[in-house]
PDB file of C-alpha atoms in Angstrom:
ATOM      1  CA  MET A 388      54.659 119.409 127.339  1.00  0.00           C
ATOM      2  CA  LEU A 389      56.191 117.845 130.449  1.00  0.00           C
ATOM      3  CA  LYS A 390      53.338 115.503 131.328  1.00  0.00           C
ATOM      4  CA  ASN A 391      53.459 114.024 127.775  1.00  0.00           C
ATOM      5  CA  LEU A 392      56.941 113.244 128.101  1.00  0.00           C
ATOM      6  CA  HIS A 393      56.404 111.173 131.054  1.00  0.00           C
ATOM      7  CA  ASN A 394      53.259 109.426 129.774  1.00  0.00           C
ATOM      8  CA  GLY A 395      55.192 105.834 129.155  1.00  0.00           C
ATOM      9  CA  LYS A 396      53.865 102.526 128.555  1.00  0.00           C
ATOM     10  CA  GLU A 397      51.979 102.463 131.811  1.00  0.00           C
ATOM     11  CA  GLY A 398      49.588 105.051 130.386  1.00  0.00           C
ATOM     12  CA  TYR A 399      49.906 107.660 133.534  1.00  0.00           C
ATOM     13  CA  THR A 400      52.665 109.833 134.311  1.00  0.00           C
ATOM     14  CA  THR A 401      55.881 108.142 135.235  1.00  0.00           C
ATOM     15  CA  ARG A 402      59.608 108.761 136.086  1.00  0.00           C
ATOM     16  CA  SER A 403      61.959 106.214 134.971  1.00  0.00           C
ATOM     17  CA  PHE A 404      65.111 105.471 137.357  1.00  0.00           C
ATOM     18  CA  GLU A 405      67.851 102.810 136.437  1.00  0.00           C
ATOM     19  CA  VAL A 406      68.824 100.937 139.642  1.00  0.00           C
ATOM     20  CA  THR A 407      71.719  98.267 139.759  1.00  0.00           C
ATOM     21  CA  VAL A 408      71.307  95.798 143.068  1.00  0.00           C
ATOM     22  CA  ASN A 409      72.985  92.755 143.816  1.00  0.00           C
ATOM     23  CA  HIS A 410      71.767  89.279 144.827  1.00  0.00           C
ATOM     24  CA  LYS A 411      71.528  90.690 148.740  1.00  0.00           C
ATOM     25  CA  ARG A 412      68.608  93.178 147.239  1.00  0.00           C
ATOM     26  CA  GLN A 413      71.525  96.115 148.239  1.00  0.00           C
ATOM     27  CA  ILE A 414      71.214  98.783 145.806  1.00  0.00           C
ATOM     28  CA  LEU A 415      74.560  99.685 144.072  1.00  0.00           C
ATOM     29  CA  ALA A 416      73.619 102.764 142.145  1.00  0.00           C
ATOM     30  CA  THR A 417      70.917 104.603 140.793  1.00  0.00           C
ATOM     31  CA  THR A 418      70.320 106.992 138.115  1.00  0.00           C
ATOM     32  CA  LYS A 419      68.473 110.476 138.422  1.00  0.00           C
ATOM     33  CA  GLY A 420      65.050 110.390 137.031  1.00  0.00           C
ATOM     34  CA  PHE A 421      64.166 110.378 133.120  1.00  0.00           C
ATOM     35  CA  TYR A 422      61.162 110.905 131.276  1.00  0.00           C
ATOM     36  CA  GLY A 423      58.756 108.128 131.318  1.00  0.00           C
ATOM     37  CA  THR A 424      59.169 107.834 127.138  1.00  0.00           C
ATOM     38  CA  TYR A 425      62.636 107.057 127.573  1.00  0.00           C
ATOM     39  CA  ASN A 426      63.398 103.222 126.746  1.00  0.00           C
ATOM     40  CA  ASP A 427      65.906 101.143 128.512  1.00  0.00           C
ATOM     41  CA  LYS A 428      68.481 101.691 125.660  1.00  0.00           C
ATOM     42  CA  THR A 429      68.557 105.215 126.140  1.00  0.00           C
ATOM     43  CA  ILE A 430      68.786 105.591 129.696  1.00  0.00           C
ATOM     44  CA  VAL A 431      71.471 103.109 129.962  1.00  0.00           C
ATOM     45  CA  LYS A 432      73.840 105.535 127.849  1.00  0.00           C
ATOM     46  CA  TYR A 433      73.371 107.614 130.756  1.00  0.00           C
ATOM     47  CA  ASP A 434      74.175 105.280 133.610  1.00  0.00           C
ATOM     48  CA  SER A 435      77.563 106.368 134.588  1.00  0.00           C
ATOM     49  CA  PHE A 436      77.772 103.369 136.880  1.00  0.00           C
ATOM     50  CA  VAL A 437      76.930 100.783 134.038  1.00  0.00           C
ATOM     51  CA  GLN A 438      79.357 102.791 131.634  1.00  0.00           C
ATOM     52  CA  ARG A 439      82.335 102.569 134.209  1.00  0.00           C
ATOM     53  CA  ILE A 440      81.772  98.653 134.298  1.00  0.00           C
ATOM     54  CA  ARG A 441      81.773  98.447 130.528  1.00  0.00           C
ATOM     55  CA  SER A 442      84.853 100.367 130.357  1.00  0.00           C
ATOM     56  CA  ARG A 443      86.378  98.270 132.989  1.00  0.00           C
ATOM     57  CA  GLU A 444      87.272 101.338 135.304  1.00  0.00           C
ATOM     58  CA  ILE A 445      85.803  99.443 138.227  1.00  0.00           C
ATOM     59  CA  TYR A 446      85.491  95.731 139.043  1.00  0.00           C
ATOM     60  CA  SER A 447      87.820  94.903 136.407  1.00  0.00           C
ATOM     61  CA  ASP A 448      90.157  92.949 138.976  1.00  0.00           C
ATOM     62  CA  ILE A 449      87.286  90.678 139.985  1.00  0.00           C
ATOM     63  CA  GLU A 450      87.952  87.089 139.129  1.00  0.00           C
ATOM     64  CA  TYR A 451      85.561  83.981 139.220  1.00  0.00           C
ATOM     65  CA  GLU A 452      85.156  80.673 137.512  1.00  0.00           C
ATOM     66  CA  ILE A 453      82.804  79.223 135.154  1.00  0.00           C
ATOM     67  CA  PHE A 454      81.948  76.277 133.626  1.00  0.00           C
ATOM     68  CA  SER A 455      82.516  75.342 129.911  1.00  0.00           C
ATOM     69  CA  SER A 456      80.739  73.426 127.837  1.00  0.00           C
ATOM     70  CA  ASP A 457      83.057  70.292 127.908  1.00  0.00           C
ATOM     71  CA  GLY A 458      82.837  70.556 131.862  1.00  0.00           C
ATOM     72  CA  THR A 459      86.085  72.332 132.456  1.00  0.00           C
ATOM     73  CA  THR A 460      86.280  75.350 134.361  1.00  0.00           C
ATOM     74  CA  GLN A 461      87.827  78.792 133.344  1.00  0.00           C
ATOM     75  CA  GLN A 462      88.797  82.029 134.688  1.00  0.00           C
ATOM     76  CA  ILE A 463      87.260  85.222 133.821  1.00  0.00           C
ATOM     77  CA  LYS A 464      87.848  88.783 134.912  1.00  0.00           C
ATOM     78  CA  GLY A 465      85.215  91.633 135.299  1.00  0.00           C
ATOM     79  CA  LEU A 466      81.810  91.691 136.337  1.00  0.00           C
ATOM     80  CA  TYR A 467      78.641  91.792 134.316  1.00  0.00           C
ATOM     81  CA  LEU A 468      75.014  92.782 134.835  1.00  0.00           C
ATOM     82  CA  ILE A 469      71.831  90.731 134.654  1.00  0.00           C
ATOM     83  CA  CYS A 470      69.071  92.603 132.501  1.00  0.00           C
ATOM     84  CA  ASP A 471      66.265  92.038 130.316  1.00  0.00           C
ATOM     85  CA  GLY A 472      66.144  92.014 126.397  1.00  0.00           C
ATOM     86  CA  GLY A 473      65.533  95.660 125.838  1.00  0.00           C
ATOM     87  CA  TYR A 474      69.138  96.685 126.691  1.00  0.00           C
ATOM     88  CA  HIS A 475      71.855  97.027 124.293  1.00  0.00           C
ATOM     89  CA  LYS A 476      73.988  93.942 123.682  1.00  0.00           C
ATOM     90  CA  TRP A 477      76.997  94.916 125.539  1.00  0.00           C
ATOM     91  CA  ARG A 478      79.441  92.527 127.306  1.00  0.00           C
ATOM     92  CA  CYS A 479      78.613  93.700 130.505  1.00  0.00           C
ATOM     93  CA  LEU A 480      74.975  93.428 129.889  1.00  0.00           C
ATOM     94  CA  GLN A 481      73.794  89.862 129.981  1.00  0.00           C
ATOM     95  CA  CYS A 482      69.897  88.928 129.020  1.00  0.00           C
ATOM     96  CA  PRO A 483      67.990  85.860 128.471  1.00  0.00           C
ATOM     97  CA  MET A 484      67.511  84.725 124.872  1.00  0.00           C
ATOM     98  CA  ARG A 485      63.907  85.017 123.900  1.00  0.00           C
ATOM     99  CA  TYR A 486      64.101  83.036 120.939  1.00  0.00           C
ATOM    100  CA  ALA A 487      66.538  80.073 120.576  1.00  0.00           C
ATOM    101  CA  SER A 488      66.397  76.824 118.826  1.00  0.00           C
ATOM    102  CA  ASP A 489      69.326  75.600 120.659  1.00  0.00           C
ATOM    103  CA  GLU A 490      68.380  73.518 124.000  1.00  0.00           C
ATOM    104  CA  SER A 491      71.702  74.619 125.875  1.00  0.00           C
ATOM    105  CA  ILE A 492      70.982  78.254 125.103  1.00  0.00           C
ATOM    106  CA  LYS A 493      67.176  77.763 126.166  1.00  0.00           C
ATOM    107  CA  LEU A 494      68.733  76.107 129.470  1.00  0.00           C
ATOM    108  CA  TRP A 495      71.183  79.031 130.219  1.00  0.00           C
ATOM    109  CA  SER A 496      68.412  81.744 129.315  1.00  0.00           C
ATOM    110  CA  LYS A 497      66.261  80.020 131.798  1.00  0.00           C
ATOM    111  CA  MET A 498      68.805  79.742 134.655  1.00  0.00           C
ATOM    112  CA  LEU A 499      69.482  83.598 133.839  1.00  0.00           C
ATOM    113  CA  GLU A 500      65.898  84.900 133.977  1.00  0.00           C
ATOM    114  CA  SER A 501      65.646  83.094 137.192  1.00  0.00           C
ATOM    115  CA  LEU A 502      68.226  85.402 138.707  1.00  0.00           C
ATOM    116  CA  ARG A 503      66.787  88.515 137.350  1.00  0.00           C
ATOM    117  CA  LYS A 504      64.013  88.723 139.814  1.00  0.00           C
ATOM    118  CA  ASP A 505      66.428  90.380 142.464  1.00  0.00           C
ATOM    119  CA  VAL A 506      65.700  94.022 141.055  1.00  0.00           C
ATOM    120  CA  GLU A 507      62.083  93.435 141.114  1.00  0.00           C
ATOM    121  CA  CYS A 508      62.094  92.093 144.629  1.00  0.00           C
ATOM    122  CA  THR A 509      64.016  95.104 145.439  1.00  0.00           C
ATOM    123  CA  PHE A 510      61.301  97.309 143.901  1.00  0.00           C
ATOM    124  CA  GLY A 511      58.964  95.307 146.113  1.00  0.00           C
ATOM    125  CA  ILE A 512      60.553  96.271 149.012  1.00  0.00           C
ATOM    126  CA  LEU A 513      60.950  99.474 148.327  1.00  0.00           C
ATOM    127  CA  LYS A 514      57.195 100.320 147.871  1.00  0.00           C
ATOM    128  CA  GLY A 515      56.600  98.062 151.183  1.00  0.00           C
ATOM    129  CA  ARG A 516      58.676 100.086 153.062  1.00  0.00           C
ATOM    130  CA  PHE A 517      58.053 103.912 151.823  1.00  0.00           C
ATOM    131  CA  ARG A 518      54.527 104.529 151.223  1.00  0.00           C
ATOM    132  CA  ILE A 519      55.069 107.408 149.294  1.00  0.00           C
ATOM    133  CA  LEU A 520      56.496 104.940 146.472  1.00  0.00           C
ATOM    134  CA  LYS A 521      53.333 102.675 146.450  1.00  0.00           C
ATOM    135  CA  THR A 522      50.726 105.169 145.988  1.00  0.00           C
ATOM    136  CA  GLY A 523      52.256 107.890 143.546  1.00  0.00           C
ATOM    137  CA  ILE A 524      54.344 110.778 144.514  1.00  0.00           C
ATOM    138  CA  ARG A 525      52.418 114.084 144.852  1.00  0.00           C
ATOM    139  CA  PHE A 526      54.914 116.387 143.790  1.00  0.00           C
ATOM    140  CA  TYR A 527      55.425 118.536 140.700  1.00  0.00           C
ATOM    141  CA  ASN A 528      59.009 119.307 140.817  1.00  0.00           C
ATOM    142  CA  ILE A 529      61.069 117.104 139.114  1.00  0.00           C
ATOM    143  CA  ASP A 530      64.081 117.662 141.268  1.00  0.00           C
ATOM    144  CA  ILE A 531      61.821 117.058 144.403  1.00  0.00           C
ATOM    145  CA  ILE A 532      60.870 113.787 143.112  1.00  0.00           C
ATOM    146  CA  ASP A 533      64.262 112.510 141.930  1.00  0.00           C
ATOM    147  CA  ASP A 534      65.534 113.435 145.708  1.00  0.00           C
ATOM    148  CA  ILE A 535      62.750 111.423 147.232  1.00  0.00           C
ATOM    149  CA  PHE A 536      63.687 108.411 145.102  1.00  0.00           C
ATOM    150  CA  ILE A 537      67.187 108.543 145.769  1.00  0.00           C
ATOM    151  CA  CYS A 538      66.674 109.138 149.585  1.00  0.00           C
ATOM    152  CA  CYS A 539      64.138 105.976 149.638  1.00  0.00           C
ATOM    153  CA  CYS A 540      67.164 103.816 148.052  1.00  0.00           C
ATOM    154  CA  THR A 541      69.399 105.137 150.643  1.00  0.00           C
ATOM    155  CA  PHE A 542      67.355 104.423 153.599  1.00  0.00           C
ATOM    156  CA  HIS A 543      66.798 100.922 151.983  1.00  0.00           C
ATOM    157  CA  ASN A 544      70.452 100.307 152.159  1.00  0.00           C
ATOM    158  CA  MET A 545      70.715 101.577 155.980  1.00  0.00           C
ATOM    159  CA  LEU A 546      67.978  99.338 156.865  1.00  0.00           C
ATOM    160  CA  LEU A 547      69.267  96.273 155.382  1.00  0.00           C
ATOM    161  CA  LYS A 548      72.396  96.872 157.040  1.00  0.00           C
ATOM    162  CA  ASN A 549      70.629  97.634 160.318  1.00  0.00           C
ATOM    163  CA  ASP A 550      68.932  94.371 159.812  1.00  0.00           C
ATOM    164  CA  GLY A 551      71.595  92.185 159.004  1.00  0.00           C
ATOM    165  CA  LEU A 552      70.381  91.366 155.701  1.00  0.00           C
ATOM    166  CA  ASP A 553      73.136  93.189 153.910  1.00  0.00           C
ATOM    167  CA  LYS A 554      75.147  89.989 154.446  1.00  0.00           C
ATOM    168  CA  ASN A 555      72.489  87.054 154.602  1.00  0.00           C
ATOM    169  CA  TRP A 556      69.160  87.859 153.317  1.00  0.00           C
ATOM    170  CA  SER A 557      66.160  85.876 154.641  1.00  0.00           C
ATOM    171  CA  ASN A 558      62.959  85.356 152.773  1.00  0.00           C
ATOM    172  CA  GLU A 559      61.071  85.488 156.135  1.00  0.00           C
ATOM    173  CA  ILE A 560      60.187  89.033 155.742  1.00  0.00           C
ATOM    174  CA  ASN A 561      57.809  89.335 152.984  1.00  0.00           C
ATOM    175  CA  TYR A 562      57.707  92.560 151.432  1.00  0.00           C
ATOM    176  CA  LEU A 563      55.685  91.569 148.647  1.00  0.00           C
ATOM    177  CA  GLY A 564      52.960  90.204 150.863  1.00  0.00           C
ATOM    178  CA  SER A 565      51.670  90.912 153.640  1.00  0.00           C
ATOM    179  CA  ASP A 566      54.627  92.891 155.242  1.00  0.00           C
ATOM    180  CA  GLY A 567      54.508  95.242 152.422  1.00  0.00           C
ATOM    181  CA  TYR A 568      50.469  95.701 152.048  1.00  0.00           C
ATOM    182  CA  HIS A 569      48.986  99.301 152.238  1.00  0.00           C
ATOM    183  CA  GLU A 570      45.821 100.366 151.605  1.00  0.00           C
ATOM    184  CA  LEU A 571      45.461 103.674 149.780  1.00  0.00           C
ATOM    185  CA  ASP A 572      43.108 105.047 152.697  1.00  0.00           C
ATOM    186  CA  ASP A 573      46.124 104.360 154.626  1.00  0.00           C
ATOM    187  CA  VAL A 574      47.943 107.193 153.086  1.00  0.00           C
ATOM    188  CA  THR A 575      47.467 110.999 154.029  1.00  0.00           C
ATOM    189  CA  LYS A 576      46.066 112.357 150.714  1.00  0.00           C
ATOM    190  CA  VAL A 577      47.904 115.803 149.626  1.00  0.00           C
ATOM    191  CA  PHE A 578      46.369 118.274 147.576  1.00  0.00           C
ATOM    192  CA  PHE A 579      47.394 121.498 145.891  1.00  0.00           C
ATOM    193  CA  THR A 580      45.823 124.618 145.313  1.00  0.00           C
ATOM    194  CA  SER A 581      45.963 125.902 141.833  1.00  0.00           C
ATOM    195  CA  ASN A 582      48.315 128.814 143.225  1.00  0.00           C
ATOM    196  CA  GLU A 583      50.468 126.284 144.905  1.00  0.00           C
ATOM    197  CA  ARG A 584      50.849 124.467 141.814  1.00  0.00           C
ATOM    198  CA  ARG A 585      51.615 127.406 139.816  1.00  0.00           C
ATOM    199  CA  THR A 586      54.567 128.188 142.371  1.00  0.00           C
ATOM    200  CA  LEU A 587      55.592 124.713 142.103  1.00  0.00           C
ATOM    201  CA  THR A 588      55.841 124.519 138.429  1.00  0.00           C
ATOM    202  CA  SER A 589      56.735 127.840 137.629  1.00  0.00           C
ATOM    203  CA  ASP A 590      60.580 127.492 137.356  1.00  0.00           C
ATOM    204  CA  ALA A 591      61.129 126.028 134.228  1.00  0.00           C
ATOM    205  CA  SER A 592      64.955 125.329 135.098  1.00  0.00           C
ATOM    206  CA  SER A 593      64.099 123.347 138.326  1.00  0.00           C
ATOM    207  CA  ILE A 594      61.396 121.070 136.716  1.00  0.00           C
ATOM    208  CA  GLY A 595      63.439 120.695 133.257  1.00  0.00           C
ATOM    209  CA  ASN A 596      65.083 117.155 132.523  1.00  0.00           C
ATOM    210  CA  SER A 597      68.970 117.629 132.478  1.00  0.00           C
ATOM    211  CA  HIS A 598      69.354 114.853 129.785  1.00  0.00           C
ATOM    212  CA  ASN A 599      68.527 116.611 126.526  1.00  0.00           C
ATOM    213  CA  ASN A 600      68.661 113.409 124.046  1.00  0.00           C
ATOM    214  CA  VAL A 601      67.006 111.563 121.803  1.00  0.00           C
ATOM    215  CA  ASP A 602      65.085 108.148 122.703  1.00  0.00           C
ATOM    216  CA  ILE A 603      67.349 105.219 121.189  1.00  0.00           C
ATOM    217  CA  THR A 604      65.779 102.820 119.392  1.00  0.00           C
ATOM    218  CA  ASN A 605      68.723 100.945 117.324  1.00  0.00           C
ATOM    219  CA  ILE A 606      70.453  98.158 119.745  1.00  0.00           C
ATOM    220  CA  GLU A 607      74.177  98.435 119.593  1.00  0.00           C
ATOM    221  CA  TYR A 608      76.108  95.131 119.667  1.00  0.00           C
ATOM    222  CA  GLU A 609      79.324  93.794 120.914  1.00  0.00           C
ATOM    223  CA  SER A 610      81.312  90.809 119.612  1.00  0.00           C
ATOM    224  CA  SER A 611      82.319  89.893 123.162  1.00  0.00           C
ATOM    225  CA  HIS A 612      78.219  90.090 124.182  1.00  0.00           C
ATOM    226  CA  SER A 613      78.175  86.136 123.781  1.00  0.00           C
ATOM    227  CA  ILE A 614      81.265  85.218 125.331  1.00  0.00           C
ATOM    228  CA  LEU A 615      79.866  84.087 128.873  1.00  0.00           C
ATOM    229  CA  ARG A 616      76.854  82.321 127.075  1.00  0.00           C
ATOM    230  CA  ASP A 617      79.380  80.305 124.310  1.00  0.00           C
ATOM    231  CA  LYS A 618      81.353  79.153 127.071  1.00  0.00           C
TER     232      LYS A 618
END
């Protein structure tokens, strides 16, 4: 049953995490793992970091200027997160418009989409730094898998600080290319015996997912979602 719940759109067993990063590839927050069949609309409802931004519990005092359509500037308070179209239409979640007839909205969407690459680059860096993420995790205990991913995120932030990249990102390190390339044969293959596998999976409470929820299909809309786009 657990295997079926983890078989997502990729067609194989996956574990889903929601990760928030900034433009310096620094990981600000990550959730615990979810079933691979859960979509983004479901997972974001259980992301405490996003919910705290949405309720203005954190970062509500940050101010910045945006340009209005008439060329004037306006002060805006509170952060927003850039995501794709698979999320809810909340004010704090800004996504490119896939279908738009207005040229200004098309331009806005194109510019926004170019900034969304940061999280994808961060995933590439994680896979380049930690081989266990690049070649698949050979563990059966969900808690262990979640701990491995969170540890990798923690070490990633520590390495950014150690390399000085937490303040000034450099494109000289190409983790998506040769610097992050590993052959599968480079990784030591670990195989479990049938007895070891039964031991690892015998405790249902240790491998059970704590998120007893139903996958959400309806998109929630907030009237303030378009406030930045309309400016």
